[in-house]
Amino acid sequence: MSPGGAHEGAGRYAPSPSGDLHLGNLRTAILAWALARRTGRAFRLRIEDLDRVRPGAAERQLEDLAAIGLDWDGPVVLQSEREAAHDAAIARLTDLGLVYECFCTRREILEAPRAPHAPPGAYPGTCRDLDGAARERGRARMRELRREPALRLRAEAHEWTVQDVFAGEVTAAVDDLVLRRGDGVVAYNLAVVVDDAAVGVDQVARADDLLTSAPRQAHLAHLLGLPEPVYAHVPLAVSPSGARLAKRDGAVTLRDRLERGETAADVVERIGASLGIAGCRSARDVLERWEPQTLPREPWIVDLPA
Ligand code: GLU
């Protein structure tokens, strides 16, 4: 089951505690756990609680993950307690001359002219090379708006390539991503890189809506002198209408299913079935019977009895 034997690295699952985990989240968590365990890796949990926190949600998520049979190594990391490490990473990039202040509003970024093939939403570089006077004007404007300038990375590449267990070699655009937002909160892209590396995560399994973010995160790891992980992006869960699965789609969380008289084992069985394996009653059954190369590449359409 663990062809490579013991491995020094770790996999992880990193939910945002904005509500209860739905079946798509639980499926991703099982797959991340199974991929880590079958390669002899440790498995880490991190709660990404830098914003949009619903009180009590993190505790409920941990209970749900345990209920479907996941276990994890070491303490659960709270991203909100990692401020010193995030600050140190920004300081390091600053020392390397790779950080600049950005005074743009969201609308200005959307409306700015950009290179013909720039990806939508990519930062056009407006504030990258401002002279001293222009920077002073920007700061004055921020004071009027009672905002801090955002801090951006001076990226050293336009694109970067990562390895993904399912998608193979993936190359995507890298832009001057935000490191710290105007409201002072550290940006997800920085936190994820710093926090994964801090606990030896070298296998990042998660939903594939983040596939195109992987190259910019790996580039950031590279600039920080951190190892670049291997990625494993798995398909998202969607409702029968094709939209990304959400609470409003009905009884889609483990708790909803339990209220309807199902058991955690029944829910795992649904997840196993979505992977083409009948009769899985706990995460361990998935670990023992799932072959990663058989992972369906299409989104999982979750169509549940009400
Ligand atoms: N916290 C993110 C989410 O719940 C996942 C981020 C990641 O795995 O890198 O969607």
Coordinates of C-alpha atoms and ligand atoms in Angstrom, one line a residue:
M1 CA 0.0 0.0 0.0
S2 CA 2.9 2.3 0.5
P3 CA 5.1 1.4 -2.4
G4 CA 7.8 3.9 -1.6
G5 CA 7.9 2.9 2.1
A6 CA 8.3 5.6 4.7
H7 CA 8.6 9.1 3.3
E8 CA 9.9 12.1 5.0
G9 CA 7.3 14.5 3.5
A10 CA 3.7 15.2 4.2
G11 CA 0.4 15.7 2.5
R12 CA -2.3 17.9 4.0
Y13 CA -5.8 19.2 4.0
A14 CA -6.4 22.8 4.6
P15 CA -10.1 23.7 4.9
S16 CA -11.4 27.3 5.3
P17 CA -13.8 27.3 8.3
S18 CA -16.6 29.2 6.7
G19 CA -19.2 26.5 7.3
D20 CA -19.7 22.7 7.4
L21 CA -17.8 20.5 4.9
H22 CA -19.9 19.3 2.1
L23 CA -19.5 16.0 0.3
G24 CA -17.1 17.5 -2.3
N25 CA -14.9 18.8 0.5
L26 CA -15.0 15.4 2.3
R27 CA -14.1 13.7 -0.9
T28 CA -11.1 16.0 -1.5
A29 CA -10.0 15.4 2.1
I30 CA -10.2 11.6 1.7
L31 CA -8.2 11.7 -1.5
A32 CA -5.6 14.0 0.1
W33 CA -5.3 11.6 3.0
A34 CA -5.2 8.5 0.9
L35 CA -2.5 9.9 -1.4
A36 CA -0.4 10.9 1.5
R37 CA -0.8 7.6 3.3
R38 CA -0.3 5.4 0.4
T39 CA 3.0 7.2 -0.3
G40 CA 4.1 6.8 3.3
R41 CA 3.8 10.5 4.0
A42 CA 2.5 12.1 7.2
F43 CA -0.8 13.9 6.9
R44 CA -1.3 17.4 8.3
L45 CA -4.3 19.5 8.9
R46 CA -4.4 23.3 8.7
I47 CA -7.4 25.5 9.3
E48 CA -7.2 28.5 6.9
D49 CA -8.9 31.0 9.3
L50 CA -7.4 34.3 8.0
D51 CA -10.9 35.4 7.0
R52 CA -14.5 34.4 6.5
V53 CA -14.5 32.4 9.8
R54 CA -17.8 31.1 11.1
P55 CA -17.5 30.6 14.8
G56 CA -17.4 26.9 15.7
A57 CA -17.0 25.8 12.1
A58 CA -13.4 24.6 12.5
E59 CA -14.3 22.3 15.4
R60 CA -17.1 20.9 13.5
Q61 CA -14.9 20.3 10.4
L62 CA -12.4 18.4 12.5
E63 CA -15.2 16.2 14.0
D64 CA -16.5 15.5 10.5
L65 CA -13.1 14.5 9.2
A66 CA -12.6 12.2 12.2
A67 CA -16.1 10.7 11.7
I68 CA -15.3 9.6 8.1
G69 CA -12.2 7.9 9.4
L70 CA -9.3 10.4 8.7
D71 CA -6.4 10.7 11.1
W72 CA -3.7 13.2 11.1
D73 CA -0.2 13.8 12.4
G74 CA 0.9 16.6 14.7
P75 CA -1.2 19.5 16.0
V76 CA -3.8 21.1 13.8
V77 CA -2.3 24.3 12.6
L78 CA -4.4 27.5 12.8
Q79 CA -3.3 29.9 10.0
S80 CA -4.2 32.8 12.2
E81 CA -1.5 31.9 14.7
R82 CA 1.2 31.9 12.0
E83 CA 1.6 35.7 11.7
A84 CA 5.2 35.8 12.8
A85 CA 6.2 33.3 10.0
H86 CA 4.1 35.2 7.4
D87 CA 5.7 38.5 8.5
A88 CA 9.2 36.9 8.3
A89 CA 8.6 35.7 4.8
I90 CA 7.5 39.1 3.6
A91 CA 10.6 40.6 5.4
R92 CA 12.8 38.1 3.6
L93 CA 11.2 39.0 0.2
T94 CA 11.6 42.7 1.0
D95 CA 15.3 42.2 1.8
L96 CA 15.6 40.5 -1.6
G97 CA 14.1 43.6 -3.3
L98 CA 11.0 41.6 -4.3
V99 CA 8.2 43.5 -2.6
Y100 CA 6.5 46.8 -3.6
E101 CA 3.6 48.8 -2.5
C102 CA 0.5 48.8 -4.6
F103 CA -2.0 51.7 -4.5
C104 CA -4.4 50.4 -7.1
T105 CA -8.1 49.9 -6.4
R106 CA -9.8 46.7 -7.6
R107 CA -11.6 48.7 -10.3
E108 CA -8.4 50.3 -11.5
I109 CA -6.8 46.9 -11.9
L110 CA -9.8 45.6 -13.9
E111 CA -9.8 48.6 -16.1
A112 CA -6.1 48.9 -16.7
P113 CA -4.8 48.2 -20.2
R114 CA -2.8 45.0 -20.2
A115 CA -0.7 43.0 -22.6
P116 CA -2.8 41.2 -25.2
H117 CA -2.2 37.7 -23.8
A118 CA -2.2 38.5 -20.1
P119 CA -4.6 36.2 -18.2
P120 CA -7.8 37.8 -17.0
G121 CA -7.4 39.3 -13.6
A122 CA -3.6 39.3 -13.8
Y123 CA -2.0 42.4 -12.2
P124 CA -0.9 44.7 -15.0
G125 CA 2.1 46.0 -13.1
T126 CA 0.9 49.6 -12.6
C127 CA 2.8 50.2 -9.3
R128 CA 5.8 48.0 -10.0
D129 CA 8.2 50.7 -11.0
L130 CA 6.8 54.0 -9.6
D131 CA 9.3 56.7 -8.8
G132 CA 9.6 58.3 -5.4
A133 CA 7.1 61.1 -6.2
A134 CA 4.5 58.8 -7.6
R135 CA 4.8 56.6 -4.5
E136 CA 4.3 59.6 -2.2
R137 CA 1.2 60.5 -4.1
G138 CA 0.0 56.9 -3.8
R139 CA 0.6 56.9 0.0
A140 CA -1.3 60.2 0.4
R141 CA -4.2 58.7 -1.5
M142 CA -4.2 55.6 0.7
R143 CA -4.3 57.9 3.8
E144 CA -7.3 59.6 2.4
L145 CA -9.0 56.2 1.8
R146 CA -7.9 55.1 5.3
R147 CA -6.2 52.1 3.7
E148 CA -2.7 50.7 3.7
P149 CA -1.1 50.0 0.4
A150 CA -1.2 46.3 -0.5
L151 CA 2.2 44.7 -0.8
R152 CA 2.9 42.8 -4.0
L153 CA 5.6 40.4 -5.1
R154 CA 7.9 41.5 -7.8
A155 CA 7.6 38.2 -9.7
E156 CA 10.8 37.1 -11.5
A157 CA 9.0 35.0 -14.1
H158 CA 6.0 35.3 -16.3
E159 CA 5.1 31.7 -16.1
W160 CA 6.1 28.7 -14.0
T161 CA 5.8 24.9 -14.3
V162 CA 4.7 22.5 -11.7
Q163 CA 4.2 18.7 -11.5
D164 CA 0.7 17.5 -10.8
V165 CA -0.1 13.8 -10.1
F166 CA -3.2 14.0 -12.3
A167 CA -2.6 16.8 -14.7
G168 CA 1.1 16.1 -15.4
E169 CA 3.2 19.1 -16.1
V170 CA 1.3 22.3 -15.7
T171 CA 2.5 25.7 -16.8
A172 CA 0.6 28.8 -16.0
A173 CA 1.1 32.6 -15.8
V174 CA 2.7 34.1 -12.7
D175 CA 1.9 37.7 -12.0
D176 CA 2.8 40.2 -9.2
L177 CA 0.5 38.6 -6.7
V178 CA -0.6 40.3 -3.5
L179 CA 1.4 39.3 -0.4
R180 CA -0.4 41.5 2.1
R181 CA -3.8 43.0 1.4
G182 CA -4.7 46.6 2.0
D183 CA -6.6 45.6 5.1
G184 CA -3.4 44.2 6.6
V185 CA -4.4 40.6 6.2
V186 CA -1.7 38.3 4.7
A187 CA -2.7 36.9 1.4
Y188 CA -3.7 33.3 0.9
N189 CA -1.0 32.7 -1.7
L190 CA 1.7 33.7 0.7
A191 CA 0.3 31.9 3.8
V192 CA -0.3 28.6 1.9
V193 CA 3.3 28.5 0.7
V194 CA 4.9 29.4 4.1
D195 CA 2.6 27.2 6.2
D196 CA 2.9 24.1 4.0
A197 CA 6.7 24.3 4.0
A198 CA 6.9 24.8 7.7
V199 CA 5.5 21.4 8.5
G200 CA 7.3 19.6 5.6
V201 CA 4.3 19.4 3.2
D202 CA 5.7 18.3 -0.2
Q203 CA 2.4 17.0 -1.6
V204 CA -0.4 19.4 -2.0
A205 CA -3.7 17.7 -2.8
R206 CA -6.8 19.9 -3.1
A207 CA -9.6 20.8 -5.5
D208 CA -8.7 21.7 -9.0
D209 CA -10.1 25.2 -8.9
L210 CA -6.7 26.0 -7.5
L211 CA -4.7 24.3 -10.3
T212 CA -3.9 27.6 -12.1
S213 CA -2.7 29.1 -8.8
A214 CA -0.2 26.3 -8.2
P215 CA 2.5 27.7 -10.6
R216 CA 2.5 31.1 -8.9
Q217 CA 2.6 29.5 -5.4
A218 CA 5.5 27.3 -6.5
H219 CA 7.3 30.3 -7.9
L220 CA 6.9 32.1 -4.6
A221 CA 8.2 29.0 -2.8
H222 CA 11.2 29.1 -5.1
L223 CA 11.9 32.8 -4.3
L224 CA 11.7 32.1 -0.6
G225 CA 14.2 29.3 -1.0
L226 CA 11.6 26.7 0.0
P227 CA 11.1 23.3 -1.8
E228 CA 8.4 23.2 -4.4
P229 CA 5.8 20.6 -3.6
V230 CA 4.2 18.1 -6.0
Y231 CA 0.6 18.9 -6.6
A232 CA -2.5 16.6 -6.9
H233 CA -5.5 18.6 -8.0
V234 CA -8.8 16.6 -7.9
P235 CA -12.1 17.5 -9.6
L236 CA -14.5 19.8 -7.9
A237 CA -18.0 18.6 -6.8
V238 CA -20.9 20.2 -8.6
S239 CA -24.6 20.3 -8.3
P240 CA -26.8 18.7 -11.0
S241 CA -27.1 22.2 -12.6
G242 CA -23.3 22.1 -13.0
A243 CA -22.6 24.9 -10.5
R244 CA -20.0 24.4 -7.9
L245 CA -21.5 22.5 -5.0
A246 CA -22.7 24.8 -2.2
K247 CA -24.9 24.7 1.0
R248 CA -27.9 26.0 -1.0
D249 CA -27.9 22.8 -3.0
G250 CA -29.8 21.2 -0.1
A251 CA -28.6 18.4 2.3
V252 CA -25.0 18.3 1.1
T253 CA -23.0 18.2 4.3
L254 CA -22.2 15.2 6.5
R255 CA -24.4 16.7 9.2
D256 CA -27.3 17.1 6.8
R257 CA -27.0 13.5 5.8
L258 CA -26.9 12.4 9.4
E259 CA -30.0 14.3 10.1
R260 CA -31.7 12.5 7.2
G261 CA -30.9 9.2 8.9
E262 CA -27.7 8.2 7.0
T263 CA -24.5 7.3 8.8
A264 CA -21.0 8.5 8.2
A265 CA -20.3 5.1 6.6
D266 CA -23.1 5.7 4.1
V267 CA -21.6 9.1 3.1
V268 CA -18.2 7.5 2.6
E269 CA -19.9 4.9 0.5
R270 CA -21.3 7.6 -1.8
I271 CA -17.8 9.1 -2.0
G272 CA -16.3 5.7 -2.8
A273 CA -18.9 5.2 -5.5
S274 CA -18.0 8.5 -7.1
L275 CA -14.5 7.0 -7.4
G276 CA -15.8 3.9 -9.0
I277 CA -15.4 1.7 -5.9
A278 CA -18.5 0.1 -4.4
G279 CA -18.9 -0.7 -0.7
C280 CA -16.4 1.6 0.9
R281 CA -17.6 2.2 4.5
S282 CA -14.6 4.2 5.9
A283 CA -11.7 6.3 4.5
R284 CA -9.5 3.3 5.1
D285 CA -11.5 1.2 2.6
V286 CA -10.8 4.0 0.1
L287 CA -7.1 4.0 0.9
E288 CA -6.9 0.2 0.4
R289 CA -8.9 0.0 -2.8
W290 CA -8.5 3.3 -4.7
E291 CA -6.0 3.4 -7.6
P292 CA -5.2 7.1 -8.2
Q293 CA -4.8 6.7 -11.9
T294 CA -8.5 5.7 -12.1
L295 CA -9.6 9.1 -10.7
P296 CA -12.4 10.4 -12.9
R297 CA -11.3 13.7 -14.4
E298 CA -14.7 15.3 -14.7
P299 CA -16.4 17.2 -11.9
W300 CA -18.3 14.9 -9.5
I301 CA -22.0 15.6 -10.0
V302 CA -23.6 15.3 -6.5
D303 CA -27.2 14.4 -6.9
L304 CA -28.6 13.4 -3.5
P305 CA -32.0 12.3 -2.3
A306 CA -33.6 15.3 -0.4
Ligands
GLU1 N1 -8.6 26.7 2.1 C1 -8.8 26.4 0.8 C2 -10.2 25.9 0.6 O1 -10.8 25.4 1.5 C3 -7.9 25.4 0.2 C4 -6.5 25.9 0.0 C5 -5.5 24.9 -0.4 O2 -5.7 23.7 -0.2 O3 -4.4 25.3 -0.8 O4 -10.7 25.9 -0.5

